[in-house]
């Protein structure tokens, strides 16, 4: 499959998963539960989340298109599927079910999966392409710190 088609495929999958995650979190960030939590002083304003996730998913989709072009192993497909499950389930577990510790476990595992992609696949041009993962990785580190703060202080 051509790279452009793969990029479109991954854009559809990734933004579809974002939509599913948003739907599963119900009222999430606007819920009384979340509004009443002690949140970290470095919690970004609400509008940043949409901009961040849009940027992350565009970069991640381009990265995945190039990765899947050269690494069509079952392991890469499984790793991508695990990433989807962790990403979508965090929204439900944290915002809908209010299971802060389990949310912390999930987001920590998601961070490890994206970190694995970053470290493992560095052959030839993928060494440069992996920088497309940095927005995702940095955002997950921030989100993990926010989840940790909420766990400790509530």
Coordinates of C-alpha atoms in Angstrom, one line a residue:
X1 CA 0.0 0.0 0.0
X2 CA 1.3 3.5 -0.8
X3 CA 2.4 5.8 2.0
X4 CA -0.3 8.3 1.3
X5 CA -3.0 5.7 1.6
X6 CA -1.5 4.4 4.8
X7 CA -1.4 7.9 6.3
X8 CA -5.1 8.3 5.5
X9 CA -5.9 4.9 7.0
X10 CA -4.0 5.7 10.2
X11 CA -5.6 9.1 10.4
X12 CA -9.1 7.5 10.2
X13 CA -8.1 4.8 12.8
X14 CA -6.4 7.2 15.2
X15 CA -9.0 10.0 15.1
X16 CA -11.8 7.3 15.3
X17 CA -10.2 6.0 18.5
X18 CA -10.0 9.6 19.8
X19 CA -13.7 10.0 19.1
X20 CA -14.5 6.7 20.8
X21 CA -12.4 7.7 23.9
X22 CA -14.1 11.0 24.1
X23 CA -17.5 9.3 23.9
X24 CA -16.5 6.8 26.6
X25 CA -15.4 9.5 29.1
X26 CA -18.9 10.9 29.0
X27 CA -18.9 14.4 30.5
X28 CA -15.3 13.8 31.6
X29 CA -13.5 17.1 32.1
X30 CA -16.7 19.0 32.7
X31 CA -18.0 16.5 35.3
X32 CA -18.4 17.6 38.9
X33 CA -16.1 14.8 40.0
X34 CA -13.2 16.1 37.8
X35 CA -13.9 19.8 38.6
X36 CA -13.7 19.1 42.3
X37 CA -10.4 17.2 42.2
X38 CA -7.1 18.8 43.4
X39 CA -5.3 19.1 40.1
X40 CA -1.6 19.8 39.5
X41 CA -0.7 23.5 39.2
X42 CA 0.9 22.6 35.8
X43 CA -2.5 21.3 34.4
X44 CA -2.9 22.9 30.9
X45 CA -6.1 24.9 30.1
X46 CA -8.8 22.8 28.4
X47 CA -8.2 24.0 24.9
X48 CA -4.7 22.7 24.9
X49 CA -5.9 19.1 25.0
X50 CA -7.7 19.3 21.7
X51 CA -4.7 21.0 20.0
X52 CA -2.3 18.5 21.5
X53 CA -4.2 15.4 20.6
X54 CA -4.8 16.6 17.0
X55 CA -1.1 17.2 16.6
X56 CA -0.2 13.9 18.2
X57 CA -2.5 11.9 16.0
X58 CA -1.4 13.5 12.8
X59 CA 2.3 12.9 13.7
X60 CA 1.6 9.4 14.9
X61 CA -0.4 8.5 11.8
X62 CA 2.5 9.6 9.5
X63 CA 5.0 7.7 11.7
X64 CA 2.8 4.6 11.6
X65 CA 2.5 4.8 7.8
X66 CA 6.2 4.6 7.3
X67 CA 6.6 2.0 10.1
X68 CA 4.0 -0.3 8.6
X69 CA 5.5 0.1 5.2
X70 CA 8.8 -1.5 6.3
X71 CA 7.8 -3.5 9.4
X72 CA 4.8 -5.6 8.6
X73 CA 5.3 -8.1 11.4
X74 CA 2.5 -9.4 13.6
X75 CA 4.3 -7.9 16.6
X76 CA 4.1 -4.4 15.3
X77 CA 0.4 -4.9 14.6
X78 CA -0.1 -6.2 18.1
X79 CA 1.8 -3.3 19.7
X80 CA -0.3 -0.8 17.7
X81 CA -3.5 -2.6 18.9
X82 CA -2.3 -2.5 22.5
X83 CA -1.6 1.2 22.1
X84 CA -5.2 1.7 20.9
X85 CA -6.7 -0.3 23.7
X86 CA -4.7 1.5 26.4
X87 CA -5.4 5.0 24.9
X88 CA -9.1 4.4 24.6
X89 CA -9.5 2.6 27.9
X90 CA -7.8 5.3 29.9
X91 CA -10.6 7.8 29.1
X92 CA -13.2 5.4 30.3
X93 CA -11.4 4.2 33.4
X94 CA -10.2 7.7 34.6
X95 CA -13.1 10.0 33.6
X96 CA -16.1 7.7 33.5
X97 CA -15.3 5.2 36.3
X98 CA -13.1 7.5 38.4
X99 CA -10.5 4.8 38.9
X100 CA -7.5 7.1 39.3
X101 CA -4.9 4.4 40.2
X102 CA -6.0 2.1 37.4
X103 CA -5.8 5.1 35.1
X104 CA -2.3 5.7 36.3
X105 CA -1.3 2.1 35.5
X106 CA -2.9 2.3 32.1
X107 CA -1.3 5.6 31.1
X108 CA 2.1 4.4 32.4
X109 CA 1.8 1.3 30.2
X110 CA 0.8 3.5 27.2
X111 CA 3.9 5.6 27.8
X112 CA 6.1 2.5 27.8
X113 CA 4.5 1.3 24.6
X114 CA 5.2 4.6 22.8
X115 CA 8.6 4.7 24.3
X116 CA 9.3 1.2 22.9
X117 CA 8.2 2.4 19.4
X118 CA 10.6 5.3 19.8
X119 CA 13.6 3.2 20.9
X120 CA 13.1 0.0 18.9
X121 CA 12.4 1.1 15.4
X122 CA 15.5 3.2 14.3
X123 CA 16.7 1.6 11.1
X124 CA 17.7 4.0 8.3
X125 CA 15.1 6.8 7.7
X126 CA 13.0 5.5 10.7
X127 CA 15.6 7.1 12.9
X128 CA 14.4 10.5 11.7
X129 CA 10.7 9.5 11.5
X130 CA 10.8 8.5 15.2
X131 CA 10.9 12.2 16.1
X132 CA 7.2 12.3 15.1
X133 CA 6.6 10.3 18.3
X134 CA 8.0 13.0 20.5
X135 CA 4.8 15.0 20.8
X136 CA 3.0 11.8 21.9
X137 CA 5.7 10.8 24.3
X138 CA 6.1 14.2 25.8
X139 CA 2.3 14.6 26.2
X140 CA 2.1 11.1 27.9
X141 CA 4.8 12.1 30.3
X142 CA 2.8 15.2 31.2
X143 CA -0.4 13.3 31.4
X144 CA 1.2 10.7 33.6
X145 CA 2.4 13.4 36.0
X146 CA -1.1 14.9 36.1
X147 CA -2.6 11.5 36.8
X148 CA 0.0 10.9 39.5
X149 CA -0.7 14.2 41.1
X150 CA -4.4 13.5 41.2
X151 CA -3.8 10.1 42.7
X152 CA -1.6 11.4 45.4
X153 CA -3.6 14.5 46.3
X154 CA -7.2 13.3 46.3

